[in-house]
Amino acid sequence: MAYYLVPVAGDRARAADLLALNGIQNVAGKDGGLVARLAAPDPQKARVRVLASLEGGGFEVGEPSDESEGAPGE
């Protein structure tokens, strides 16, 4: 199973708390924004899981990318 990075816009502290409650890691993105990091069978399932974790919070969830995309040396 691959790891995916899913960008999240909105209240960073609240999003981080909600993600953690659902067992999803969060990291700082390259632009300083919040990014959810999770294992999933495919990118859309990763996005759906993040959306479900943040439901009703007024967050914007971007399109997931494979964690290996853009890795140094590629």
PDB file of C-alpha atoms in Angstrom:
ATOM      1  CA  MET A   1       0.000   0.000   0.000  1.00  0.00           C
ATOM      2  CA  ALA A   2       1.317   3.425  -0.943  1.00  0.00           C
ATOM      3  CA  TYR A   3       1.427   6.563   1.170  1.00  0.00           C
ATOM      4  CA  TYR A   4      -0.333   9.643  -0.132  1.00  0.00           C
ATOM      5  CA  LEU A   5      -0.065  13.334   0.693  1.00  0.00           C
ATOM      6  CA  VAL A   6      -3.365  15.209   0.706  1.00  0.00           C
ATOM      7  CA  PRO A   7      -3.296  19.021   1.090  1.00  0.00           C
ATOM      8  CA  VAL A   8      -5.789  20.574   3.509  1.00  0.00           C
ATOM      9  CA  ALA A   9      -6.735  24.271   3.643  1.00  0.00           C
ATOM     10  CA  GLY A  10      -8.491  25.912   6.566  1.00  0.00           C
ATOM     11  CA  ASP A  11      -7.914  26.073  10.317  1.00  0.00           C
ATOM     12  CA  ARG A  12      -4.613  24.174  10.584  1.00  0.00           C
ATOM     13  CA  ALA A  13      -4.810  23.429  14.316  1.00  0.00           C
ATOM     14  CA  ARG A  14      -8.375  22.101  14.093  1.00  0.00           C
ATOM     15  CA  ALA A  15      -7.578  20.035  10.997  1.00  0.00           C
ATOM     16  CA  ALA A  16      -4.502  18.543  12.688  1.00  0.00           C
ATOM     17  CA  ASP A  17      -6.607  17.585  15.724  1.00  0.00           C
ATOM     18  CA  LEU A  18      -9.348  15.988  13.618  1.00  0.00           C
ATOM     19  CA  LEU A  19      -6.845  14.081  11.503  1.00  0.00           C
ATOM     20  CA  ALA A  20      -5.040  12.808  14.604  1.00  0.00           C
ATOM     21  CA  LEU A  21      -8.337  11.640  16.127  1.00  0.00           C
ATOM     22  CA  ASN A  22      -8.803   9.515  13.010  1.00  0.00           C
ATOM     23  CA  GLY A  23      -5.262   8.122  13.018  1.00  0.00           C
ATOM     24  CA  ILE A  24      -4.000  10.244  10.131  1.00  0.00           C
ATOM     25  CA  GLN A  25      -0.588  11.903  10.324  1.00  0.00           C
ATOM     26  CA  ASN A  26      -0.146  15.502   9.284  1.00  0.00           C
ATOM     27  CA  VAL A  27       2.970  17.267   8.096  1.00  0.00           C
ATOM     28  CA  ALA A  28       3.901  20.758   6.968  1.00  0.00           C
ATOM     29  CA  GLY A  29       3.741  21.169   3.217  1.00  0.00           C
ATOM     30  CA  LYS A  30       6.407  22.877   1.135  1.00  0.00           C
ATOM     31  CA  ASP A  31       4.345  26.071   1.206  1.00  0.00           C
ATOM     32  CA  GLY A  32       3.832  25.842   4.977  1.00  0.00           C
ATOM     33  CA  GLY A  33       0.286  24.518   4.630  1.00  0.00           C
ATOM     34  CA  LEU A  34      -1.066  21.381   6.269  1.00  0.00           C
ATOM     35  CA  VAL A  35      -0.771  18.061   4.455  1.00  0.00           C
ATOM     36  CA  ALA A  36      -2.361  14.793   5.577  1.00  0.00           C
ATOM     37  CA  ARG A  37      -0.109  11.740   5.154  1.00  0.00           C
ATOM     38  CA  LEU A  38      -1.769   8.329   5.020  1.00  0.00           C
ATOM     39  CA  ALA A  39      -1.574   4.857   3.535  1.00  0.00           C
ATOM     40  CA  ALA A  40      -4.330   3.908   1.105  1.00  0.00           C
ATOM     41  CA  PRO A  41      -4.835   1.525  -1.806  1.00  0.00           C
ATOM     42  CA  ASP A  42      -5.295   4.440  -4.239  1.00  0.00           C
ATOM     43  CA  PRO A  43      -5.307   8.269  -4.277  1.00  0.00           C
ATOM     44  CA  GLN A  44      -9.089   8.666  -4.288  1.00  0.00           C
ATOM     45  CA  LYS A  45      -9.513   6.454  -1.218  1.00  0.00           C
ATOM     46  CA  ALA A  46      -6.891   8.583   0.542  1.00  0.00           C
ATOM     47  CA  ARG A  47      -8.829  11.756  -0.313  1.00  0.00           C
ATOM     48  CA  VAL A  48     -12.155  10.250   0.789  1.00  0.00           C
ATOM     49  CA  ARG A  49     -10.663   9.219   4.131  1.00  0.00           C
ATOM     50  CA  VAL A  50      -9.337  12.748   4.731  1.00  0.00           C
ATOM     51  CA  LEU A  51     -12.686  14.270   3.710  1.00  0.00           C
ATOM     52  CA  ALA A  52     -14.527  11.962   6.126  1.00  0.00           C
ATOM     53  CA  SER A  53     -12.142  12.896   8.951  1.00  0.00           C
ATOM     54  CA  LEU A  54     -12.728  16.614   8.389  1.00  0.00           C
ATOM     55  CA  GLU A  55     -16.462  16.428   7.607  1.00  0.00           C
ATOM     56  CA  GLY A  56     -18.420  19.529   8.501  1.00  0.00           C
ATOM     57  CA  GLY A  57     -15.338  21.562   9.395  1.00  0.00           C
ATOM     58  CA  GLY A  58     -15.340  23.872   6.383  1.00  0.00           C
ATOM     59  CA  PHE A  59     -11.997  22.601   5.076  1.00  0.00           C
ATOM     60  CA  GLU A  60     -10.821  22.434   1.482  1.00  0.00           C
ATOM     61  CA  VAL A  61      -9.159  19.145   0.591  1.00  0.00           C
ATOM     62  CA  GLY A  62      -6.908  19.051  -2.454  1.00  0.00           C
ATOM     63  CA  GLU A  63      -5.961  16.237  -4.787  1.00  0.00           C
ATOM     64  CA  PRO A  64      -3.645  13.595  -3.326  1.00  0.00           C
ATOM     65  CA  SER A  65      -0.152  12.898  -4.597  1.00  0.00           C
ATOM     66  CA  ASP A  66       1.961   9.808  -4.133  1.00  0.00           C
ATOM     67  CA  GLU A  67       4.535  10.462  -1.417  1.00  0.00           C
ATOM     68  CA  SER A  68       7.318   9.413  -3.787  1.00  0.00           C
ATOM     69  CA  GLU A  69       6.355  12.030  -6.411  1.00  0.00           C
ATOM     70  CA  GLY A  70       8.951  14.737  -6.581  1.00  0.00           C
ATOM     71  CA  ALA A  71      11.342  12.879  -4.299  1.00  0.00           C
ATOM     72  CA  PRO A  72      14.995  13.934  -4.548  1.00  0.00           C
ATOM     73  CA  GLY A  73      16.839  12.176  -7.339  1.00  0.00           C
ATOM     74  CA  GLU A  74      13.824  11.703  -9.604  1.00  0.00           C
TER      75      GLU A  74
END
